[in-house]
GROMACS .gro file of C-alpha atoms in nm:
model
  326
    1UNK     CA    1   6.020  -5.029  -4.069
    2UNK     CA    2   5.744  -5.079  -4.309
    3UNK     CA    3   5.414  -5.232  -4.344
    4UNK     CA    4   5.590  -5.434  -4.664
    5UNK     CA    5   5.857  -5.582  -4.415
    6UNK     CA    6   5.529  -5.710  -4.217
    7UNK     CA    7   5.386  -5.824  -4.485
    8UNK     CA    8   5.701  -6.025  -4.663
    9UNK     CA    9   5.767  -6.132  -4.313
   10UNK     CA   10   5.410  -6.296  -4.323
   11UNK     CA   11   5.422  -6.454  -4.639
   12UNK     CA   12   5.740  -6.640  -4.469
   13UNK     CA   13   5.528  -6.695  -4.216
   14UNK     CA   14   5.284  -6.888  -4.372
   15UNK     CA   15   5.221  -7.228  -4.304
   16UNK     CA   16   5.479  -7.242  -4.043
   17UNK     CA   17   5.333  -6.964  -3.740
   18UNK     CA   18   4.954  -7.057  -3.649
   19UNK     CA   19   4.722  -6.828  -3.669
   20UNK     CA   20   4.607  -6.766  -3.312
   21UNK     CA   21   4.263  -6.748  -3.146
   22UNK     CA   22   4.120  -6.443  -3.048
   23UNK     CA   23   3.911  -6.564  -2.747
   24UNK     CA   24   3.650  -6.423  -2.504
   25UNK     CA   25   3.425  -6.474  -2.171
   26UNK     CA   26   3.161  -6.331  -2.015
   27UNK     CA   27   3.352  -6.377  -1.677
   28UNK     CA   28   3.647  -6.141  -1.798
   29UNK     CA   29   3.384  -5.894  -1.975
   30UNK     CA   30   3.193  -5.849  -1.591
   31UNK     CA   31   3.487  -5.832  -1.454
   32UNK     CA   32   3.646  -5.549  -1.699
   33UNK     CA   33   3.308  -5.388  -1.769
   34UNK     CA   34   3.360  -5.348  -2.103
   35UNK     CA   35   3.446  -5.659  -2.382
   36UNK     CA   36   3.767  -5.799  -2.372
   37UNK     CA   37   3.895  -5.987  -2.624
   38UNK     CA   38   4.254  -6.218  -2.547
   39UNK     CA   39   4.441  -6.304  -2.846
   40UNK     CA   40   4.613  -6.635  -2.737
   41UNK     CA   41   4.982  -6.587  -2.868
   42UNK     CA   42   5.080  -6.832  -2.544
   43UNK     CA   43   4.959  -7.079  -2.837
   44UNK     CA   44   5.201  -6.977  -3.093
   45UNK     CA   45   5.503  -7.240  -3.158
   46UNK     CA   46   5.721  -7.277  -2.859
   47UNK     CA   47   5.443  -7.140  -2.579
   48UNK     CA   48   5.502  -6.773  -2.734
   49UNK     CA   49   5.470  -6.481  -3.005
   50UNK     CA   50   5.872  -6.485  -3.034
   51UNK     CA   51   5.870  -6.804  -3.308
   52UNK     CA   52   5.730  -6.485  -3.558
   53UNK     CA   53   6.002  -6.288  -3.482
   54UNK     CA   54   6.280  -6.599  -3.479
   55UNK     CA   55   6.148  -6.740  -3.809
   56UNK     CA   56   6.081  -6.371  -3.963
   57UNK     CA   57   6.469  -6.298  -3.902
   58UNK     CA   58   6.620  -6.679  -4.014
   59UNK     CA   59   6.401  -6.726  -4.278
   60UNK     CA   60   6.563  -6.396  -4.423
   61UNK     CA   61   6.895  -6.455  -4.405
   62UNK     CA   62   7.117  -6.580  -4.674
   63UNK     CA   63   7.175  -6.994  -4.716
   64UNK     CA   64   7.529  -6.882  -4.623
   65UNK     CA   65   7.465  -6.711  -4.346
   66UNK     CA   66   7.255  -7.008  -4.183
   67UNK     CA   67   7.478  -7.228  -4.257
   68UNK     CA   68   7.747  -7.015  -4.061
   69UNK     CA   69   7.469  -7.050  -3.753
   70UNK     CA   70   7.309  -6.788  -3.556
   71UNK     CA   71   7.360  -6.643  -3.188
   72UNK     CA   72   7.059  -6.487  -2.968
   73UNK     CA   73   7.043  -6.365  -2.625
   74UNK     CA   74   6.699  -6.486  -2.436
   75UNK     CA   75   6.536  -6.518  -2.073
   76UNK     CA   76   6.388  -6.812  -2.289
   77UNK     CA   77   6.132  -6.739  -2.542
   78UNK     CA   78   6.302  -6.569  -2.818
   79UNK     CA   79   6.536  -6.855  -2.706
   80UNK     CA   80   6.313  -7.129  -2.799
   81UNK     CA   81   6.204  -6.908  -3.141
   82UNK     CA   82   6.479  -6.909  -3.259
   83UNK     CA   83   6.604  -7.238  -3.150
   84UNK     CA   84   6.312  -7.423  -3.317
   85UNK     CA   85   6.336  -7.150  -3.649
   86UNK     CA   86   6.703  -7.240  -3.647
   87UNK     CA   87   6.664  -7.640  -3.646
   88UNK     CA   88   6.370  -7.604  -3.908
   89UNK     CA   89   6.565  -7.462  -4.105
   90UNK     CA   90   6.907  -7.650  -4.054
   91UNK     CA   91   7.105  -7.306  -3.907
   92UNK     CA   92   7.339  -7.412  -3.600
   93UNK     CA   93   7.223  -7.178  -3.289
   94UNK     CA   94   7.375  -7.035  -2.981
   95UNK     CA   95   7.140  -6.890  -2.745
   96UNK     CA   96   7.284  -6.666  -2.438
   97UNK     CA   97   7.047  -6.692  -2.144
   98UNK     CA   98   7.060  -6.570  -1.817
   99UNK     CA   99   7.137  -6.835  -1.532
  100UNK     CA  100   6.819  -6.749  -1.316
  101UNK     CA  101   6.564  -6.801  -1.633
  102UNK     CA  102   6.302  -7.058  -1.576
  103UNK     CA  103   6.440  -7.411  -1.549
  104UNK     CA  104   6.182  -7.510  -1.810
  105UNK     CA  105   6.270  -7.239  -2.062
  106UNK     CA  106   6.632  -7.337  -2.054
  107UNK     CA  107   6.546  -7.674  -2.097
  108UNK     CA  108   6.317  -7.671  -2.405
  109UNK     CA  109   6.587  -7.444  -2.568
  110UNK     CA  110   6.859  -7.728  -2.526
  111UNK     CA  111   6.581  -7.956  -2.630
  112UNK     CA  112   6.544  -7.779  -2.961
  113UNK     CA  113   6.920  -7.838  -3.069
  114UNK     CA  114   7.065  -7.551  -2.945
  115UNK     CA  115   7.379  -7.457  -2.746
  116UNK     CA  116   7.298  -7.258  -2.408
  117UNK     CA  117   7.542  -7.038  -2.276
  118UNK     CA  118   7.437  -6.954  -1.938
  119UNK     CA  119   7.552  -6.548  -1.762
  120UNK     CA  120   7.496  -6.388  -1.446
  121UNK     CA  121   7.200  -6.101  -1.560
  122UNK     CA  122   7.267  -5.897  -1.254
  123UNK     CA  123   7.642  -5.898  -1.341
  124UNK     CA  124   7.691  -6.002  -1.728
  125UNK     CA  125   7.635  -5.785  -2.028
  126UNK     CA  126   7.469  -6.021  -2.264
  127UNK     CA  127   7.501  -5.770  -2.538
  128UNK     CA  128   7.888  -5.819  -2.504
  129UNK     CA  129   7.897  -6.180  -2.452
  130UNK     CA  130   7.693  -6.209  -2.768
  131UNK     CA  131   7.903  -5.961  -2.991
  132UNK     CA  132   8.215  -6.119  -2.922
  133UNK     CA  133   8.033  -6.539  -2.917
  134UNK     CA  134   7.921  -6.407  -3.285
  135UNK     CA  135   8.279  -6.242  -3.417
  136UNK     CA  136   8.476  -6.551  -3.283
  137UNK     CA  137   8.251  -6.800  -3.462
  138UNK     CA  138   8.064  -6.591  -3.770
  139UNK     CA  139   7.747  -6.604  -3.634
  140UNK     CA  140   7.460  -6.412  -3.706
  141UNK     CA  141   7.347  -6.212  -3.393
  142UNK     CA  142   6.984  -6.223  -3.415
  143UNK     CA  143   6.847  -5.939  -3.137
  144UNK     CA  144   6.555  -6.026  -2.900
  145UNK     CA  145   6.364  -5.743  -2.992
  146UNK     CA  146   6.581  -5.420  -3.170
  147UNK     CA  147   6.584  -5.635  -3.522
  148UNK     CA  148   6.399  -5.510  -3.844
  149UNK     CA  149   6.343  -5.831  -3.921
  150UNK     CA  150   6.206  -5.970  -3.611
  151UNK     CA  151   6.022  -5.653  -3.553
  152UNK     CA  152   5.829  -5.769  -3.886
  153UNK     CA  153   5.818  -6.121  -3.787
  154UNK     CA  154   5.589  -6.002  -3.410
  155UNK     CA  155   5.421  -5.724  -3.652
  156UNK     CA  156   5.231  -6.056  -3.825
  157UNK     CA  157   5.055  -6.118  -3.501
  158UNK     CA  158   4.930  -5.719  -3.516
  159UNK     CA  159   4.826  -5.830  -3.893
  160UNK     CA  160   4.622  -6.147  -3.760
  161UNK     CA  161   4.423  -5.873  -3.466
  162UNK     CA  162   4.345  -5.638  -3.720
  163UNK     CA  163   4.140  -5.917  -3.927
  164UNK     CA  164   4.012  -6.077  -3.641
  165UNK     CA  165   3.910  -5.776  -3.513
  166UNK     CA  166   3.723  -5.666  -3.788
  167UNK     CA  167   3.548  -5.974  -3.847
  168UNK     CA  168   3.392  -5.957  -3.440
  169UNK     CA  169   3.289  -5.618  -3.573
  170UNK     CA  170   3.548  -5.415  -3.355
  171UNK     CA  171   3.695  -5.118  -3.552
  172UNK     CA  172   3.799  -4.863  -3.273
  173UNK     CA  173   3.991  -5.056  -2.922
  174UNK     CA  174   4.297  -5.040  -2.730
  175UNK     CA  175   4.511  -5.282  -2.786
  176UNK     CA  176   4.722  -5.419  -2.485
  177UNK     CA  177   5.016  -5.568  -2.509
  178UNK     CA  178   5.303  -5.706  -2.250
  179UNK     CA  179   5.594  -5.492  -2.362
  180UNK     CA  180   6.008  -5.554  -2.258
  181UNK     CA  181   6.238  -5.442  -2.537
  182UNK     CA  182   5.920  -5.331  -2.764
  183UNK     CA  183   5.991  -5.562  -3.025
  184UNK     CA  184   5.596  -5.697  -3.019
  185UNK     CA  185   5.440  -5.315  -2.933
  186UNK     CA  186   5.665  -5.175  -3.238
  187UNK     CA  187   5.561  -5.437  -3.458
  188UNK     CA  188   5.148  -5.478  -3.369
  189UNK     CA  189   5.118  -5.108  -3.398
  190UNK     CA  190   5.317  -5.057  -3.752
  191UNK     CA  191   5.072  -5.304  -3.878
  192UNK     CA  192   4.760  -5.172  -3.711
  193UNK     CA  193   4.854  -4.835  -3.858
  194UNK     CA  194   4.833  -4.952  -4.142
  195UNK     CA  195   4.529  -5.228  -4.167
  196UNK     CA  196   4.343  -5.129  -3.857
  197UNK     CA  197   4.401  -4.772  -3.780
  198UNK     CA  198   4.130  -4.737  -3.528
  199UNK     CA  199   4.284  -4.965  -3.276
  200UNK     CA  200   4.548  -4.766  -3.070
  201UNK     CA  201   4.829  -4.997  -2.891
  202UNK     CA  202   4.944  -4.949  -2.515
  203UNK     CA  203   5.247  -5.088  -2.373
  204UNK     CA  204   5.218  -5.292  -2.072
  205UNK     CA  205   5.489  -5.348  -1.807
  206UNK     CA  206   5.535  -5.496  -1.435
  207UNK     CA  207   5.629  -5.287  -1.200
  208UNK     CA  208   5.993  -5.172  -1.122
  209UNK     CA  209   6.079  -5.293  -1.537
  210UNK     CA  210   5.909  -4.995  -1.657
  211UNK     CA  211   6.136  -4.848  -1.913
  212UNK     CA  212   5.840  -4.783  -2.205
  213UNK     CA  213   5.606  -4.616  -1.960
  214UNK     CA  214   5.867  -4.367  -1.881
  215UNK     CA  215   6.028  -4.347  -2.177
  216UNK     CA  216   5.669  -4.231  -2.325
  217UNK     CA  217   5.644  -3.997  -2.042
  218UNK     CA  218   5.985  -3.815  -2.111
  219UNK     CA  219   6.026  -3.851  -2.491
  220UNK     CA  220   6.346  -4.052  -2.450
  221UNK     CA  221   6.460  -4.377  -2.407
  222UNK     CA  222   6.488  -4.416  -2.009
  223UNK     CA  223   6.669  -4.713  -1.863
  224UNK     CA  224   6.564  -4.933  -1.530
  225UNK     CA  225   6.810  -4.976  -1.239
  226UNK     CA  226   6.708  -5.313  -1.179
  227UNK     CA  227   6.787  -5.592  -1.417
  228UNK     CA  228   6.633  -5.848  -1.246
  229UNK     CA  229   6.378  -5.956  -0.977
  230UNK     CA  230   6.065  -5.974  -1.112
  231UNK     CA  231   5.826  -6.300  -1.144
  232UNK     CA  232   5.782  -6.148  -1.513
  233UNK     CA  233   6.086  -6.244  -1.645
  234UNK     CA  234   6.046  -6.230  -2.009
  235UNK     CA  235   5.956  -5.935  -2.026
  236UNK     CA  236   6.237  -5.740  -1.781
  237UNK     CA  237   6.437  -5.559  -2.027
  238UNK     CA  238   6.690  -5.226  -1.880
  239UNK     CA  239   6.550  -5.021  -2.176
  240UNK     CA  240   6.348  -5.026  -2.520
  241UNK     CA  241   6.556  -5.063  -2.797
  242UNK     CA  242   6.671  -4.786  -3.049
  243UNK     CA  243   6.449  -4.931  -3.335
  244UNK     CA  244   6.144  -5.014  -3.078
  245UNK     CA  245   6.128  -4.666  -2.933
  246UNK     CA  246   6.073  -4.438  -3.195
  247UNK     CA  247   5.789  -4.632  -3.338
  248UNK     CA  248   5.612  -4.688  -2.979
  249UNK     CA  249   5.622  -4.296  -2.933
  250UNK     CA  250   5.455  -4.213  -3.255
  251UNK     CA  251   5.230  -4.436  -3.211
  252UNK     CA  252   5.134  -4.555  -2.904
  253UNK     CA  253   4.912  -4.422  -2.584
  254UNK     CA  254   5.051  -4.402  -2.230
  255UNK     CA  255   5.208  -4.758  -2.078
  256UNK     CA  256   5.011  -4.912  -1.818
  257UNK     CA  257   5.221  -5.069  -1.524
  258UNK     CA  258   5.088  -5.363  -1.330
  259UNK     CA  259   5.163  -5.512  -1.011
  260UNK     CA  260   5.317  -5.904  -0.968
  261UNK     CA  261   4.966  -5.976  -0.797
  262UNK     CA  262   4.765  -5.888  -1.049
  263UNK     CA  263   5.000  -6.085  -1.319
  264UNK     CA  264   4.923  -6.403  -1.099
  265UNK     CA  265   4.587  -6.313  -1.084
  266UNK     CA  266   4.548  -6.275  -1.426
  267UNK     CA  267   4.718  -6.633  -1.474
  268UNK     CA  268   4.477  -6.763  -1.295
  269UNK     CA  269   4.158  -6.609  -1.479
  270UNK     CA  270   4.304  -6.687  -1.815
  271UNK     CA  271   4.312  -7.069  -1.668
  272UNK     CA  272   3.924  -7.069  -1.562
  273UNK     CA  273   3.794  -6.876  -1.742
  274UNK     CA  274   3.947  -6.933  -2.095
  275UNK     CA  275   4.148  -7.298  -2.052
  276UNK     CA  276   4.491  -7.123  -2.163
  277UNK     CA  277   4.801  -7.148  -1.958
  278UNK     CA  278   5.027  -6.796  -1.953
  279UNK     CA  279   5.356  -6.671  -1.806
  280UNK     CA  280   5.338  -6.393  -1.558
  281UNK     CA  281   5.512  -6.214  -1.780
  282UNK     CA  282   5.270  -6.299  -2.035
  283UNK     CA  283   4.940  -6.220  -1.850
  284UNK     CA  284   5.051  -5.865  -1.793
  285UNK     CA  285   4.792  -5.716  -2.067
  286UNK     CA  286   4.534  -5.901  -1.958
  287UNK     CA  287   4.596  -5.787  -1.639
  288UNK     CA  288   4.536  -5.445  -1.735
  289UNK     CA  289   4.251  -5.487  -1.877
  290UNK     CA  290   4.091  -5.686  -1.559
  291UNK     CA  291   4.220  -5.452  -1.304
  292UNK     CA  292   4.290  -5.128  -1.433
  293UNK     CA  293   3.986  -5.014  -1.607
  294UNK     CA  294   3.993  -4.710  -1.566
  295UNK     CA  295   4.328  -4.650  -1.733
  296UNK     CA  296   4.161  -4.805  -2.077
  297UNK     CA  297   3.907  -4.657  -2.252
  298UNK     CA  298   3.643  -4.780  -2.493
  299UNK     CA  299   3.397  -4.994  -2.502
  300UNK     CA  300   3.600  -5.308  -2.589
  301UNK     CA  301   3.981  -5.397  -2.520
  302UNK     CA  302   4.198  -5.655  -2.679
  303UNK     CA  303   4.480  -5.762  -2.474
  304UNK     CA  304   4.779  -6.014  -2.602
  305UNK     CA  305   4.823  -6.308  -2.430
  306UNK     CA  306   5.188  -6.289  -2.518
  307UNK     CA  307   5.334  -6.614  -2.390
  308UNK     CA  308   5.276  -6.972  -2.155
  309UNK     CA  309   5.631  -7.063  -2.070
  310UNK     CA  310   5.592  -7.114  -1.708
  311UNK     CA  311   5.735  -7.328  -1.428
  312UNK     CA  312   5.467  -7.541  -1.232
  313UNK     CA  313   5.581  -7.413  -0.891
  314UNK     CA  314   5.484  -7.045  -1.022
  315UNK     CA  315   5.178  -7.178  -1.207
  316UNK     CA  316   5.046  -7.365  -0.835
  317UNK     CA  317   5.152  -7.004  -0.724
  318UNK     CA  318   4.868  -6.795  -0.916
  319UNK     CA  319   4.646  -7.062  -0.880
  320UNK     CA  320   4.675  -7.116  -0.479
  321UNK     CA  321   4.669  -6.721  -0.451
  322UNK     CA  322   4.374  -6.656  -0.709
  323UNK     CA  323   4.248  -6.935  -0.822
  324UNK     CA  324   3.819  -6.942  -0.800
  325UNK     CA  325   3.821  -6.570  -0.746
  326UNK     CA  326   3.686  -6.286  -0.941
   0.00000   0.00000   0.00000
């Protein structure tokens, strides 16, 4: 992993990902105490920061091999990255997805033209059912998160901070950002090493799915017991990935873990205060920054609003619980 696969990735990139806002209140900087800065990736193509990743990995495979199709294993939004990368670029795709994920999510990844095979995630091993899905029909396994080239594909979004950044005259932050597998942590802080070296990346993660926190803690990859359960479902991985890991512990502070309240909460400040819709997976950063300030440090924090894709009963949820409160 290198700052030239970011960069090739972005050049693919171009024209097809948008460039997302980084926005800001004076609600959310009260509230913090410091500046806060919310870099809208629930914007991005398909609700989400995975469409990088998805196109970043597609994009760089051979006419052959796209032809042949490609398989992925998704909650839902690598699901719907890859999906739409796949039907932009005329690649057949099979996406594995677990039967609880959000009725929506499943939906929009039919929706896109591709075939959903449904498992049980407390039961199923998605990594098998993918392996032998991809050997029967040639497929190209494209990984949710432990991919080189998907890695590079979420590392453009680090690319887009570090500009944005400098240009609202931030140079030295902590950058939060909602963290499963680690694809989007790896990635944001290879390329902030690189182009914005003063801003230091911390995983986020919901409480009882906090793999990266741990595995920070003991200098190995640690897995979680639970596989499922939590309101945060995109981001519930059992462990960070073998690619993902090595870079988060070189270069990334402590993990910050959140509770399902303050997720919802968080939902429903990103909705008044900045007019953006996010996941509770999603809203985990920002929940961070809002609620535990004293586990961030600096003057101003940047948290990624990593994804939208959320049902309306869990949407009225965070709103009937939070909404019109501080």
């Amino acid at each position: 992993m290198t700052i030239d696969l970011i960069d090739a990735a972005a050049a693919r990139l171009a024209g097809k990902a948008r460039l997302t806002p980084l926005l800001s209140s004076p609600f959310l900087d009260d509230l913090a105490g410091r500046r806060v800065l919310v870099k809208a990736e629930c914007l991005q193509h398909t609700g989400s920061f995975k469409f990088r990743g998805g196109w970043s990995a597609l994009s760089a495979l051979s006419p052959e091999a796209r032809a042949r199709g490609v398989i992925a294993f998704s909650s839902g939004n690598h699901a719907q990255g890859v999906a739409l990368a796949a039907r932009m670029l005329g690649a057949p795709a099979v996406i594995v997805m677990p039967s609880d994920a959000p009725g929506p999510k499943i939906a929009n990844t039919r929706a896109l033209g591709a075939e959903v095979v449904t498992y049980d995630r407390a039961t199923g091993d998605r990594d098998a059912i993918g392996a032998e899905l991809a050997e029967a029909r040639g497929l190209t396994l494209v990984r949710p998160f432990d991919d080189a080239q998907v890695i590079a594909g979420q590392g453009t979004c680090g690319l887009e901070i570090a500009a944005q950044a400098a240009e609202a005259g931030i140079d030295t932050a902590e950058v939060l950002v909602p963290c499963g597998g680690g694809g989007l942590t790896s990635g944001v802080a290879l390329a902030l090493e690189a182009r914005a070296p003063g801003l230091r990346v911390r995983p986020v993660e919901p409480e009882g799915f906090d793999d990266a926190t741990r595995s920070l803690v003991a200098g190995r990859i640690e897995t979680n017991t639970r596989r499922a359960g939590s309101l945060c479902d995109a981001i519930q991985t059992p462990s960070p990935g073998d690619l993902t890991f090595p870079v988060m512990s070189r270069l990334c502070g402590p993990g910050i873990v959140v509770s399902e309240d303050e997720a919802l909460r968080a939902m429903a400040a990103a909705f008044e205060r900045l007019k953006i819709v996010l996941e509770p997976g999603g809203a985990v950063a920002l929940a961070a920054a809002l609620y535990h300030p004293r586990d961030v440090a600096g003057e101003a924090v940047i948290a990624i609003a990593s994804g939208g894709n959320v049902s309306a009963e869990t949407f009225r949820m965070a709103l009937d619980r939070y909404g019109e409160a501080p």
